[in-house]
Short mmCIF file of C-alpha atoms in Angstrom, two decimals:
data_model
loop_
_atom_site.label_atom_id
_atom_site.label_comp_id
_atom_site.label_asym_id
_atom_site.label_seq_id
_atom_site.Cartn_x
_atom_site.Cartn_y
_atom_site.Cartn_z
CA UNK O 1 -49.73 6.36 51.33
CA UNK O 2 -52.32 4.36 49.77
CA UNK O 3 -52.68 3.41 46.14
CA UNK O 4 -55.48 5.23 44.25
CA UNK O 5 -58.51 2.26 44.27
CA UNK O 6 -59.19 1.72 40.82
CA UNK O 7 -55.92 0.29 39.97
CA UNK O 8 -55.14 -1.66 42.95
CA UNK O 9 -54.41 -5.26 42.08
CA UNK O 10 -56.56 -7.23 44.32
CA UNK O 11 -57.08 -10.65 44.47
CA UNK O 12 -59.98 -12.61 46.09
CA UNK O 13 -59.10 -16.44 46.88
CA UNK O 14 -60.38 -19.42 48.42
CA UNK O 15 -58.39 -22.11 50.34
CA UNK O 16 -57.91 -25.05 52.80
CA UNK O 17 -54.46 -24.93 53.42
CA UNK O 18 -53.43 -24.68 56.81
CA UNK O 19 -56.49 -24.31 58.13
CA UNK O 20 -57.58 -27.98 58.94
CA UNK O 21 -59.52 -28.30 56.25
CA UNK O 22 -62.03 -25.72 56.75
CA UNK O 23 -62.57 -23.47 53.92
CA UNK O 24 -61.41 -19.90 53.86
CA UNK O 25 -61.68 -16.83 51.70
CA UNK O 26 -58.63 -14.49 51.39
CA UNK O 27 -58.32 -10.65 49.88
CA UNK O 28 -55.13 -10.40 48.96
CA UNK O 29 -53.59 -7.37 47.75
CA UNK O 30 -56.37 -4.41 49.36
CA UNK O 31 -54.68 -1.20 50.55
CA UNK O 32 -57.22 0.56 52.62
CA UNK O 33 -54.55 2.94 53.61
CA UNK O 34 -54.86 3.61 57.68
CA UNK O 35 -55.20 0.57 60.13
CA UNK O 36 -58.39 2.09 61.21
CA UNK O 37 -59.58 1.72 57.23
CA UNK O 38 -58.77 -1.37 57.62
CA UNK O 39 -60.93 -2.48 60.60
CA UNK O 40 -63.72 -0.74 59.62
CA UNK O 41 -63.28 -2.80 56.03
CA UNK O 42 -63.18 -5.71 57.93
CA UNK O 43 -66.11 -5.08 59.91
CA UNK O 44 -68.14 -3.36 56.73
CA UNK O 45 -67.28 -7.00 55.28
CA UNK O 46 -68.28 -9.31 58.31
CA UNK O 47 -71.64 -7.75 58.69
CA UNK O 48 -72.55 -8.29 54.88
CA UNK O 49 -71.10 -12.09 55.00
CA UNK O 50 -72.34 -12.99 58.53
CA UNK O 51 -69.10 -14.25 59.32
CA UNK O 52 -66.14 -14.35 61.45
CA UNK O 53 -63.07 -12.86 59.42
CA UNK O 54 -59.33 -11.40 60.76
CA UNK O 55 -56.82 -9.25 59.35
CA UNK O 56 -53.26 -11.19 59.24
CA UNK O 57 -50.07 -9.42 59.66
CA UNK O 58 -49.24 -8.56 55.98
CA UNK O 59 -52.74 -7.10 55.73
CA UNK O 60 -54.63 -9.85 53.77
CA UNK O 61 -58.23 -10.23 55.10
CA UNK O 62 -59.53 -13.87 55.92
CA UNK O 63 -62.98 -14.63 56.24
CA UNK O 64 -65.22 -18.39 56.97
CA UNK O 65 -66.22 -20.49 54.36
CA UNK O 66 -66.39 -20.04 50.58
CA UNK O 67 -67.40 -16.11 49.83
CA UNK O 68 -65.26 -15.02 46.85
CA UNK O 69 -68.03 -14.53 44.60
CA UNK O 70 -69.96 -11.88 47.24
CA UNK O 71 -66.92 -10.27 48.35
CA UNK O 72 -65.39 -9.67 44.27
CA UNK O 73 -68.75 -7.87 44.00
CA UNK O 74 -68.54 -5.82 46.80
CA UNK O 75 -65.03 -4.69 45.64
CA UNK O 76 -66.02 -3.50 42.56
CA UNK O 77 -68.85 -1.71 43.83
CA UNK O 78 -66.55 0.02 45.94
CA UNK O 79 -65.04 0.85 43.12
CA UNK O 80 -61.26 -1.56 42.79
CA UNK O 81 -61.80 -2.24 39.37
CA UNK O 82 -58.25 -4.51 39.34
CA UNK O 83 -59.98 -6.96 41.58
CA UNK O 84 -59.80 -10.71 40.15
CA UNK O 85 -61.35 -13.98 41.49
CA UNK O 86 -58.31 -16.51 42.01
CA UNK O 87 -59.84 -20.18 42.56
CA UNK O 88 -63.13 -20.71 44.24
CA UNK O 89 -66.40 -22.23 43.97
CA UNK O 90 -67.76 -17.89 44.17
CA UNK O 91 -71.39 -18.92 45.04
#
């Protein structure tokens, strides 16, 4: 069951770690609710950043370079007023 949007903690990162020192942005935290949400999230995402992204196992989404700023934005749009900006240059 997913959690109602507006109160879901999410939390938009940037990092290196791990990932030979290329820079990546991680949502942490997003409960879309069905797999299929999830994809099309993904997707929705990866055609606004012009990037490559994945989904990892525990559900946090990882996309290319440094896009925190673009993707907090989105969320809120969207409506997940909980969502925070953890670290990050956010251009």
């Amino acid at each position: 069951v997913a959690m109602v949007v507006a109160v879901q903690p999410v939390r938009v990162g940037v990092t290196r770690s791990g990932k030979s020192g290329k820079t990546v942005t991680v949502i942490d935290g997003l409960d879309s609710g069905a797999p299929d949400a999830a994809k099309d999230l993904l997707t929705k995402f990866k055609k606004v950043l012009g990037t490559g992204g994945s989904i990892a196992d525990n559900g946090a989404m990882s996309f290319q370079g440094d896009n925190a700023g673009t993707l907090v934005e989105m969320l809120l749009a969207m409506g997940y007023k909980s969502t925070k900006q953890t670290g990050g240059l956010g251009r």
